[in-house]
Amino acid sequence: MTQSVVVQVGQCGNQIGCCFWDLALREHAAVNQKGIYDEAISSFFRNVDTRVVGDGGSISKGKICSLKARAVLIDMEEGVVNEILQGPLRDVFDMNQLITDISGSGNNWAVGHKVFGSLYQDQLLEKLRKSAEHCDCLQCFFIIHSMGGGTGSGLGTFLLKMLEDEFPEVYRFVTSIYPSCEDDVITSPYNSILAMKELNEHADCVLPIDNQSLFDIISKIDLMVNSGKLGTTVKPKSLVTSSSGALKKCHKKPFDAMNNIVANLLLNLTSSARFEGSLNMDLNEISMNLVPFPQLHYLVSSLTPLYTLADVNIPPRRLDQMFSDAFSKDHQLLQADPKHSLYLACALMVRGNVQISDLRRNIERLKPSLQFVSWNQEGWKTSLCSIPPVGHSHSLLALANNTCVKPTFMELKERFMRLYKKKLLFSLVTLLDIPIPHVLEQAVHFVACTRHFFFQVFQ
Amino acid sequence: MSIVTVQLGQCGNQIGFEVFDALLRDSHSFQGLCSKRENEAYQTSCKERFFSEEESGVPIARAVLVDMEPKVINQTLSKAAQSGRWKYGQHACFCQKQGSGNNWAYGYSVHGPRHEESIMNLIQKEVEKCDSFSGFFIIMSMAGGTGSGLGAFVTQNLQDQYPNSLKMNQIIWPYGTGEVIVQNYNSVLTLSHLYRSSDALLVHENDAVHKICAKLMNIKQISFSDINQVLAHQLGSVFQPTYSAESSFHYRRNPLGDLMEHLVPHPEFKMLSVRNIPHMSEDSLAYSTFTWAGLLKHLRQMLISNAKMEEGIDWQVRPPLSGLPPLGKMSLSKDLHFNTSIANLVILRGKDVQSADVEGFKDPALYTSWLEPVHAFNVWKTQRAFSKYEKSAVLVSNSQFLVKPLDMIVKKAWNMFASKAYIHQYTKCGIEEEDFLDSFTLLEQVIASYCNL
């Protein structure tokens, strides 16, 4: 089995990353009753004997001694990472796998990418190489960051190029948090567009997510929990946003629930690679099936069910409902409506007690209402994993390579153009001899190119 | 004579397990409605063919398990060991850490050459264990990366290394709607390569087997386990011991050779399919009785009308009147009505089997003109019943059954190829557009040949 390394960059990236590790531990604790270090756990964790001085000798078999996350934490200010290291998860992280600075990137892509990029290049390379050495067979880097800020956006994308050069055979999956319309960071359109160019050229697969969608999902769940329809309450552990059973008890931070959704996305994405099932889907199959042309690698994701009811007699219709929900606008993690746009490809990753006939029945049922591109009329990739997520009996992750990402990108470009036309805030970006018109125009050009490409492909 | 099975990829390994399990269960758990002596001879023959002995007495499957990632093989090995009745050889597996990613090119051009030596060595060891070696089963799917790509590579190697042994590929034809998005590419590449290096392709369609589970077995929530068990049943009913032609007291020594001889008279036509009857859930079986006349009538109509199972047969379809030329060449644009055969083999097992009348299958109107019906049709009859079925019949057919599915796959693959979608994934592993074009050409030729029967 293969291993993956999570690289969490910037405030957003690290906060989501922290939730991810918390939930990953919870999931493995629930599945692995005997406490033996097995291949499933090894995909994200190392088993380390902390009594040995220094790195801690790695133990490959036998009882779990001390688990260390295969993670590299990067932030150009200390606050978030320090908080993680003082929290309940401090033992899970390897002290040697951190890179922090004090001043932060000031929400400036150029600072993150150019200044800190060159400053920390060697250190970054060293930490990444170390984490790769700890792996028997490294398959994938998961990069988590936001697009609107400075560190996550700038340094995060600087990393991508580095990973491509240093580890060309290893997949680069990027989870990118795009800025919402009401984003209060003024430079976010600049940062996002500049980052987009890098994503386009150096990422294998991008999962765009935005805060507004996450927030809407939380509101929906809260409504359900609080409405308390007669006899139906929600099982506490079964919320996509819940941390119950995890190490972090305090749920007070506003973003925690939202971050848990993203964390669950990553867990479900990798479940079929880590756990057994009747139709496995490895990470390299995601890229193979969902990326028909190298640059069209943006996948809109949706997770269902968001919660499970505590009713004992859940009617079988619930299963079909799960499939229908996966295609509804409300369940997408991006402000997008795939059902009313064109699909290039779609993947359905099912977990739990669901069999091939259930899957086929639902595909047959939903197909007529969905539009697929002419050369991929049956563009479905499916997988069945036997192990359900914690608190659920089954779950579905849908990944869509769909033209519904266009509005998001176009809108970002519009916001960018509004700033650019008025030459606003140029000084921030001209800081470092970046030939502004050139770079920014390139980024704009890229967005236009993508649109043109879509258009061309569907003639 | 023994058969060595090579199981490739998730599908191949999952099915392989069910096949060995079904074979051993049939041979040891059922009395077979015959004399004790006969039953013992059956068991011995089955064992020799598919299993080897070990000191502890637990039969070991004559199989080599190959996969590019460990999860499925681990599961398969433990399931076999858990059954207690049989197991896989301790060192009969070849496994890597990272799978083929549904990429035929990766399975064929990267994994193949890289692991050629190790895999062929394992196969060699298994062949050496056989006192008398008949040939290979290669169980693989067409849709994925390892089964399809590495399977094609291994078959080619077997061709080179064992030119005098027979190879039959058990191919799993994927669901028409989505299992894998690039399944049509993978299927086209697999079939074209296998056509050049395999001796016979025995095709099992997921769609057909799924229907059997739904309609005949009445399974509500069908899992891959159910599907694989039906498949295993079909294979078992073909390859379990049958009497030889010469004498009713000896089991046929070389079923693989005999089958190929009967069914593959010309290398251009190697696609075989299986139809069996009856097939039902155990509960229903207790309340059903059959006559040979009834079973054979249904089976014959299934052959003629291209039906996949015994329900929903189109009884309107009739063979062309004898003496008249066939009703025009088969056209793919219209619904195929009459299924012309090159050769057929019917295997009957069970009570009063000698009384079964197969004259209906000898009708020259069913066949093309190049073989006399006496050569085109063969029947093997065995008293010993199979599994729980008092009477069972299976038809292995080289006919136009697979033309339509094949044509569909080629069309869809071509459609995708025309837009160049996903091609970069293949070219980066060394499979160029030319290779695709060659594959398309070969398959178009096969389709045309079958259509012109």
Coordinates of C-alpha atoms in Angstrom, one line a residue, chain B residues 20-271:
Chain B
F20 CA -11.8 -22.6 -6.8
D21 CA -14.2 -22.5 -3.9
A22 CA -17.1 -23.6 -6.2
L23 CA -15.1 -26.4 -7.8
L24 CA -14.1 -27.9 -4.5
R25 CA -17.4 -27.5 -2.9
D26 CA -19.1 -29.2 -5.8
S27 CA -16.6 -32.0 -5.8
H28 CA -16.6 -32.6 -2.1
S29 CA -19.9 -31.5 -0.6
F30 CA -22.3 -33.1 -3.0
Q31 CA -22.9 -36.7 -3.6
G32 CA -23.6 -36.1 -7.3
L33 CA -26.4 -38.6 -7.7
C34 CA -24.1 -41.3 -8.8
S35 CA -22.3 -44.3 -7.4
K36 CA -19.6 -43.9 -4.8
R37 CA -17.0 -45.2 -7.1
E38 CA -17.9 -42.7 -9.8
N39 CA -18.0 -39.9 -7.3
E40 CA -14.6 -40.7 -6.1
A41 CA -13.2 -40.8 -9.6
Y42 CA -14.8 -37.4 -10.2
Q43 CA -13.2 -36.0 -7.1
T44 CA -9.8 -37.3 -8.0
S45 CA -10.0 -35.9 -11.5
C46 CA -11.1 -32.5 -10.2
K47 CA -8.4 -32.4 -7.7
E48 CA -5.7 -33.4 -10.2
R49 CA -6.9 -30.7 -12.6
F50 CA -7.1 -27.8 -10.3
F51 CA -5.4 -28.6 -7.0
S52 CA -2.1 -30.0 -5.7
E53 CA -1.6 -31.9 -2.6
E54 CA 0.4 -31.0 0.5
E55 CA 1.5 -33.0 3.5
S56 CA -1.3 -31.7 5.6
G57 CA -3.9 -33.0 3.1
V58 CA -5.4 -29.5 2.5
P59 CA -5.6 -29.0 -1.3
I60 CA -3.7 -26.1 -2.7
A61 CA -5.1 -24.3 -5.7
R62 CA -3.0 -24.4 -8.8
A63 CA -2.9 -20.7 -9.1
V64 CA -0.7 -17.7 -9.2
L65 CA -2.1 -14.5 -7.8
V66 CA -0.9 -11.2 -9.3
D67 CA -1.8 -7.7 -8.3
M68 CA -0.1 -4.4 -8.2
E69 CA -1.4 -3.5 -4.8
P70 CA -1.8 -5.7 -1.7
K71 CA -5.3 -5.3 -0.4
V72 CA -7.2 -7.7 -2.6
I73 CA -4.6 -10.5 -2.5
N74 CA -4.5 -10.3 1.2
Q75 CA -8.2 -10.6 1.4
T76 CA -8.3 -13.4 -1.1
L77 CA -5.6 -15.4 0.7
S78 CA -7.3 -15.1 4.1
K79 CA -10.7 -16.0 2.7
A80 CA -9.4 -19.2 1.2
A81 CA -7.5 -20.1 4.4
Q82 CA -10.6 -19.4 6.5
S83 CA -12.7 -21.8 4.5
G84 CA -10.5 -24.6 5.9
R85 CA -11.3 -26.7 2.8
W86 CA -8.5 -25.4 0.6
K87 CA -6.0 -22.7 0.3
Y88 CA -3.6 -20.9 -1.9
G89 CA 0.1 -21.7 -2.0
Q90 CA 2.2 -19.7 0.4
H91 CA 4.5 -18.3 -2.2
A92 CA 2.1 -18.2 -5.1
C93 CA 1.5 -14.4 -5.0
F94 CA 3.1 -11.5 -6.6
C95 CA 2.2 -8.1 -5.2
Q96 CA 3.4 -4.6 -5.4
K97 CA 2.5 -1.5 -3.5
Q98 CA 1.0 0.9 -6.0
G99 CA -1.7 -0.2 -8.4
S100 CA -2.0 0.5 -12.2
G101 CA -4.4 3.4 -11.8
N102 CA -6.9 2.0 -14.4
N103 CA -4.2 2.7 -17.0
W104 CA -3.8 -0.1 -19.5
A105 CA -0.5 1.5 -20.7
Y106 CA 0.8 1.5 -17.2
G107 CA -0.1 -2.2 -16.7
Y108 CA 1.3 -3.2 -20.1
S109 CA 4.4 -1.0 -20.6
V110 CA 5.5 -0.2 -17.1
H111 CA 4.5 -3.0 -14.7
G112 CA 4.8 -5.7 -17.3
P113 CA 8.5 -5.4 -18.2
R114 CA 9.5 -4.4 -14.7
H115 CA 8.1 -7.5 -13.1
E116 CA 8.3 -9.9 -16.0
E117 CA 10.9 -12.1 -14.5
S118 CA 9.3 -12.5 -11.1
I119 CA 5.9 -13.2 -12.4
M120 CA 7.1 -15.7 -15.0
N121 CA 9.2 -17.5 -12.4
L122 CA 6.2 -17.9 -10.2
I123 CA 4.2 -19.4 -13.1
Q124 CA 7.0 -21.7 -13.9
K125 CA 7.1 -23.0 -10.4
E126 CA 3.4 -23.8 -10.5
V127 CA 3.7 -25.5 -13.9
E128 CA 6.5 -27.7 -12.7
K129 CA 4.3 -28.9 -9.9
C130 CA 2.0 -30.5 -12.5
D131 CA 2.6 -34.1 -13.5
S132 CA 1.0 -33.5 -16.8
F133 CA 0.3 -30.0 -17.8
S134 CA -2.6 -29.0 -20.1
G135 CA -2.7 -25.2 -20.2
F136 CA -3.5 -21.9 -18.6
F137 CA -6.5 -20.0 -17.4
I138 CA -5.9 -16.3 -17.2
I139 CA -8.7 -14.5 -15.3
M140 CA -8.8 -10.8 -15.8
S141 CA -11.1 -7.8 -16.4
M142 CA -10.9 -5.5 -19.4
A143 CA -11.9 -2.3 -17.7
G144 CA -9.1 -1.7 -15.2
G145 CA -5.4 -1.3 -15.4
T146 CA -3.7 -4.4 -14.0
G147 CA -6.0 -7.2 -15.2
S148 CA -6.3 -5.6 -18.6
G149 CA -2.8 -4.3 -19.3
L150 CA -0.6 -6.6 -17.3
G151 CA -2.9 -9.5 -18.3
A152 CA -2.3 -8.8 -21.9
F153 CA 1.5 -8.6 -21.3
V154 CA 1.5 -11.9 -19.3
T155 CA -0.5 -13.7 -22.0
Q156 CA 2.0 -12.6 -24.6
N157 CA 4.8 -13.9 -22.4
L158 CA 3.1 -17.2 -22.0
Q159 CA 2.8 -17.4 -25.7
D160 CA 6.5 -17.0 -26.1
Q161 CA 7.6 -19.2 -23.2
Y162 CA 5.1 -22.0 -23.5
P163 CA 4.3 -22.1 -27.2
N164 CA 2.9 -25.7 -27.0
S165 CA 0.5 -25.1 -24.1
L166 CA -3.0 -23.8 -24.4
K167 CA -4.1 -20.4 -23.1
M168 CA -7.7 -19.6 -22.4
N169 CA -8.4 -16.1 -21.1
Q170 CA -11.4 -15.6 -18.9
I171 CA -12.4 -12.1 -19.7
I172 CA -14.8 -10.0 -17.7
W173 CA -16.7 -7.7 -19.9
P174 CA -17.5 -4.5 -17.9
Y175 CA -21.0 -3.0 -17.4
G176 CA -22.1 -0.9 -20.3
T177 CA -22.7 2.1 -18.0
G178 CA -19.8 3.1 -16.0
E179 CA -17.4 1.2 -13.9
V180 CA -14.4 3.0 -15.2
I181 CA -14.4 6.0 -17.5
V182 CA -11.6 4.8 -19.7
Q183 CA -12.9 1.2 -19.8
N184 CA -13.5 1.3 -23.5
Y185 CA -10.0 2.3 -24.3
N186 CA -8.7 -0.4 -21.9
S187 CA -11.0 -3.0 -23.5
V188 CA -10.0 -2.2 -27.0
L189 CA -6.4 -2.4 -26.3
T190 CA -6.8 -5.6 -24.3
L191 CA -8.9 -7.4 -26.9
S192 CA -6.6 -6.5 -29.8
H193 CA -3.5 -7.7 -28.0
L194 CA -5.1 -10.9 -26.7
Y195 CA -6.4 -11.7 -30.1
R196 CA -2.8 -12.0 -31.3
S197 CA -1.5 -14.0 -28.3
S198 CA -4.3 -16.0 -26.8
D199 CA -5.9 -19.3 -28.0
A200 CA -9.4 -18.6 -26.9
L201 CA -11.3 -15.8 -25.1
L202 CA -14.1 -16.9 -22.9
V203 CA -16.1 -13.8 -22.2
H204 CA -18.3 -13.2 -19.2
E205 CA -20.5 -10.1 -19.3
N206 CA -21.2 -8.3 -16.1
D207 CA -24.5 -7.0 -17.4
A208 CA -25.7 -10.6 -18.3
V209 CA -24.6 -12.0 -15.0
H210 CA -26.2 -9.1 -13.1
K211 CA -29.5 -9.9 -14.8
I212 CA -29.2 -13.5 -13.8
C213 CA -28.7 -12.5 -10.2
A214 CA -31.7 -10.1 -10.4
K215 CA -34.2 -12.1 -12.3
L216 CA -33.3 -15.8 -11.8
M217 CA -31.7 -15.8 -8.3
N218 CA -34.0 -13.1 -7.0
I219 CA -31.3 -11.4 -5.1
K220 CA -32.4 -7.9 -3.9
Q221 CA -29.1 -6.2 -3.1
I222 CA -26.7 -7.7 -5.6
S223 CA -23.0 -7.5 -4.6
F224 CA -19.9 -8.4 -6.5
S225 CA -19.7 -11.5 -4.4
D226 CA -23.1 -12.7 -5.8
I227 CA -22.0 -11.9 -9.3
N228 CA -18.7 -13.7 -8.9
Q229 CA -20.4 -16.8 -7.5
V230 CA -22.7 -17.0 -10.6
L231 CA -19.6 -16.7 -12.8
A232 CA -17.8 -19.4 -10.8
H233 CA -20.9 -21.7 -11.2
Q234 CA -20.8 -21.2 -15.0
L235 CA -17.1 -22.0 -15.2
G236 CA -17.4 -24.9 -12.9
S237 CA -20.2 -26.5 -15.0
V238 CA -17.9 -26.3 -18.0
F239 CA -14.6 -27.4 -16.5
Q240 CA -15.5 -30.0 -13.9
P241 CA -14.7 -33.5 -15.0
T242 CA -16.7 -34.9 -17.9
Y243 CA -16.6 -38.4 -19.4
S244 CA -14.3 -38.9 -22.4
A245 CA -15.7 -39.8 -25.7
E246 CA -14.2 -43.2 -25.8
S247 CA -15.5 -44.6 -22.6
S248 CA -18.0 -43.7 -20.0
F249 CA -15.8 -44.8 -17.2
H250 CA -12.9 -42.5 -17.6
Y251 CA -13.0 -38.8 -17.1
R252 CA -11.7 -36.7 -20.0
R253 CA -8.0 -36.0 -19.6
N254 CA -7.6 -32.8 -21.5
P255 CA -10.8 -30.8 -21.5
L256 CA -9.0 -27.6 -22.4
G257 CA -7.5 -29.1 -25.5
D258 CA -10.7 -30.9 -26.5
L259 CA -12.7 -27.7 -26.0
M260 CA -10.4 -25.6 -28.1
E261 CA -10.2 -28.2 -30.8
H262 CA -14.0 -28.3 -31.1
L263 CA -14.7 -24.6 -30.7
V264 CA -11.8 -22.7 -32.3
P265 CA -11.3 -24.1 -35.8
H266 CA -9.9 -20.8 -37.2
P267 CA -7.7 -18.3 -35.4
E268 CA -9.8 -15.4 -36.7
F269 CA -12.7 -16.5 -34.5
K270 CA -11.8 -17.0 -30.9
M271 CA -14.5 -15.3 -28.9

